[in-house]
PDB file of C-alpha atoms in Angstrom:
ATOM      1  CA  MET A 588      -5.905  46.109  14.432  1.00 75.00           C
ATOM      2  CA  TRP A 589      -8.197  44.536  17.998  1.00 79.00           C
ATOM      3  CA  LYS A 590     -10.056  44.726  14.654  1.00 85.00           C
ATOM      4  CA  THR A 591      -8.973  41.901  12.537  1.00 87.00           C
ATOM      5  CA  ALA A 592      -8.497  40.114  15.333  1.00 89.00           C
ATOM      6  CA  PHE A 593     -12.467  41.010  16.493  1.00 88.00           C
ATOM      7  CA  LYS A 594     -13.227  39.431  13.032  1.00 86.00           C
ATOM      8  CA  TYR A 595     -11.282  36.045  13.109  1.00 88.00           C
ATOM      9  CA  VAL A 596     -12.739  35.523  16.835  1.00 91.00           C
ATOM     10  CA  TRP A 597     -16.382  36.570  15.611  1.00 90.00           C
ATOM     11  CA  VAL A 598     -16.093  33.988  12.334  1.00 88.00           C
ATOM     12  CA  ILE A 599     -14.519  31.226  14.646  1.00 92.00           C
ATOM     13  CA  TYR A 600     -16.939  31.445  17.152  1.00 92.00           C
ATOM     14  CA  SER A 601     -19.332  31.239  14.911  1.00 92.00           C
ATOM     15  CA  VAL A 602     -18.031  28.478  13.135  1.00 92.00           C
ATOM     16  CA  ILE A 603     -18.368  26.772  16.091  1.00 93.00           C
ATOM     17  CA  ALA A 604     -21.678  27.478  16.928  1.00 93.00           C
ATOM     18  CA  LEU A 605     -22.698  26.172  13.291  1.00 92.00           C
ATOM     19  CA  VAL A 606     -20.937  22.966  14.377  1.00 93.00           C
ATOM     20  CA  ALA A 607     -23.444  22.511  17.387  1.00 91.00           C
ATOM     21  CA  VAL A 608     -26.704  23.495  15.282  1.00 92.00           C
ATOM     22  CA  LEU A 609     -25.927  21.533  12.776  1.00 93.00           C
ATOM     23  CA  TYR A 610     -24.850  18.422  15.174  1.00 92.00           C
ATOM     24  CA  THR A 611     -28.541  18.991  16.663  1.00 92.00           C
ATOM     25  CA  ALA A 612     -30.517  18.716  13.654  1.00 91.00           C
ATOM     26  CA  LEU A 613     -27.984  16.652  11.782  1.00 92.00           C
ATOM     27  CA  LEU A 614     -27.950  14.060  13.770  1.00 92.00           C
ATOM     28  CA  PRO A 615     -30.727  11.277  15.033  1.00 93.00           C
ATOM     29  CA  GLU A 616     -32.091  12.834  18.600  1.00 92.00           C
ATOM     30  CA  ASP A 617     -30.371   8.906  20.252  1.00 92.00           C
ATOM     31  CA  VAL A 618     -26.916  10.069  19.487  1.00 93.00           C
ATOM     32  CA  VAL A 619     -27.280  14.101  19.942  1.00 92.00           C
ATOM     33  CA  THR A 620     -28.270  13.095  23.373  1.00 90.00           C
ATOM     34  CA  ALA A 621     -26.528  10.033  24.378  1.00 91.00           C
ATOM     35  CA  SER A 622     -22.534  12.329  23.476  1.00 90.00           C
ATOM     36  CA  VAL A 623     -24.095  15.555  25.398  1.00 88.00           C
ATOM     37  CA  PRO A 624     -23.415  15.100  29.337  1.00 88.00           C
ATOM     38  CA  HIS A 625     -26.205  15.526  31.926  1.00 87.00           C
ATOM     39  CA  CYS A 626     -26.518  18.382  33.243  1.00 89.00           C
ATOM     40  CA  TYR A 627     -24.265  19.439  36.742  1.00 91.00           C
ATOM     41  CA  SER A 628     -27.471  20.962  38.526  1.00 92.00           C
ATOM     42  CA  VAL A 629     -29.582  18.489  38.206  1.00 91.00           C
ATOM     43  CA  THR A 630     -27.161  15.287  39.121  1.00 92.00           C
ATOM     44  CA  ASN A 631     -25.546  16.949  42.080  1.00 94.00           C
ATOM     45  CA  PHE A 632     -28.091  19.119  42.744  1.00 94.00           C
ATOM     46  CA  GLY A 633     -31.026  17.506  41.694  1.00 92.00           C
ATOM     47  CA  LYS A 634     -32.444  21.353  40.547  1.00 93.00           C
ATOM     48  CA  PRO A 635     -32.280  22.015  36.361  1.00 92.00           C
ATOM     49  CA  CYS A 636     -29.866  25.409  35.405  1.00 92.00           C
ATOM     50  CA  PHE A 637     -31.128  28.086  32.874  1.00 92.00           C
ATOM     51  CA  MET A 638     -30.032  25.842  30.397  1.00 92.00           C
ATOM     52  CA  CYS A 639     -31.209  22.428  31.445  1.00 93.00           C
ATOM     53  CA  GLY A 640     -33.853  21.757  27.512  1.00 93.00           C
ATOM     54  CA  SER A 641     -30.978  23.396  25.282  1.00 94.00           C
ATOM     55  CA  THR A 642     -29.946  20.421  23.719  1.00 93.00           C
ATOM     56  CA  ARG A 643     -33.612  19.041  23.609  1.00 94.00           C
ATOM     57  CA  SER A 644     -34.209  22.723  22.100  1.00 95.00           C
ATOM     58  CA  PHE A 645     -31.872  22.591  19.806  1.00 94.00           C
ATOM     59  CA  ILE A 646     -32.947  19.422  18.519  1.00 94.00           C
ATOM     60  CA  ALA A 647     -36.816  20.287  18.410  1.00 95.00           C
ATOM     61  CA  MET A 648     -35.584  23.525  16.054  1.00 94.00           C
ATOM     62  CA  GLY A 649     -33.210  21.184  14.295  1.00 91.00           C
ATOM     63  CA  ASP A 650     -36.934  19.139  13.186  1.00 93.00           C
ATOM     64  CA  LEU A 651     -38.391  22.560  12.860  1.00 93.00           C
ATOM     65  CA  LYS A 652     -40.667  21.059  15.829  1.00 95.00           C
ATOM     66  CA  ILE A 653     -40.933  25.185  16.827  1.00 95.00           C
ATOM     67  CA  HIS A 654     -43.721  24.839  19.718  1.00 97.00           C
ATOM     68  CA  ARG A 655     -41.519  21.806  21.060  1.00 96.00           C
ATOM     69  CA  ALA A 656     -38.663  23.973  20.832  1.00 96.00           C
ATOM     70  CA  TRP A 657     -39.877  26.998  23.840  1.00 97.00           C
ATOM     71  CA  ALA A 658     -41.580  24.975  25.970  1.00 97.00           C
ATOM     72  CA  PHE A 659     -38.180  22.428  25.942  1.00 96.00           C
ATOM     73  CA  ASN A 660     -36.406  25.463  26.280  1.00 96.00           C
ATOM     74  CA  LYS A 661     -36.788  29.326  25.824  1.00 96.00           C
ATOM     75  CA  ILE A 662     -32.953  30.395  25.898  1.00 96.00           C
ATOM     76  CA  ALA A 663     -32.141  27.640  23.534  1.00 96.00           C
ATOM     77  CA  PHE A 664     -35.032  28.749  21.548  1.00 95.00           C
ATOM     78  CA  MET A 665     -34.117  32.140  20.855  1.00 96.00           C
ATOM     79  CA  LEU A 666     -29.806  31.322  20.472  1.00 95.00           C
ATOM     80  CA  TRP A 667     -30.874  29.139  17.473  1.00 95.00           C
ATOM     81  CA  ILE A 668     -32.327  31.756  15.514  1.00 95.00           C
ATOM     82  CA  ILE A 669     -29.621  33.959  16.399  1.00 95.00           C
ATOM     83  CA  ILE A 670     -26.847  31.373  15.695  1.00 94.00           C
ATOM     84  CA  VAL A 671     -28.488  31.026  12.440  1.00 93.00           C
ATOM     85  CA  ALA A 672     -29.428  34.953  12.097  1.00 95.00           C
ATOM     86  CA  ASN A 673     -25.174  34.880  12.565  1.00 94.00           C
ATOM     87  CA  SER A 674     -23.846  32.007   9.826  1.00 93.00           C
ATOM     88  CA  LEU A 675     -26.518  34.103   7.690  1.00 93.00           C
ATOM     89  CA  PHE A 676     -24.892  37.167   8.416  1.00 93.00           C
ATOM     90  CA  ILE A 677     -21.494  36.220   7.897  1.00 90.00           C
ATOM     91  CA  LEU A 678     -22.105  33.946   4.188  1.00 89.00           C
ATOM     92  CA  LYS A 679     -23.833  37.270   2.578  1.00 91.00           C
ATOM     93  CA  ARG A 680     -20.699  38.933   3.823  1.00 88.00           C
ATOM     94  CA  LEU A 681     -18.372  36.217   2.371  1.00 85.00           C
ATOM     95  CA  ILE A 682     -20.387  36.059  -0.458  1.00 89.00           C
ATOM     96  CA  THR A 683     -20.234  39.755  -0.803  1.00 90.00           C
ATOM     97  CA  LYS A 684     -16.341  39.871  -0.802  1.00 85.00           C
ATOM     98  CA  LEU A 685     -16.395  36.724  -3.092  1.00 84.00           C
ATOM     99  CA  LYS A 686     -17.597  38.796  -5.431  1.00 84.00           C
ATOM    100  CA  ARG A 687     -15.744  41.426  -5.767  1.00 82.00           C
ATOM    101  CA  ILE A 688     -12.484  39.508  -6.005  1.00 73.00           C
TER     102      ILE A 688
END
């Protein structure tokens, strides 16, 4: 039972993450940057947090500007790759299950 629940949660979070990747890849940069909040750490303490630059990194990855994405935020760069790989894995599993039907 818990395995089924885990799969549902995994798919739901994966869809949410894929939407974030597609949002930053398909919409113009100014639209994306205007719609996300400014970093709480920078706003209140004047110091960047470990995720600062992640939105710009996702936008750069969507434009296939890999060096820019890496320079903006290395963690977000790797997270983007993990999200895309995870989405491809889910798609492969879905196609495999549909072929069995």
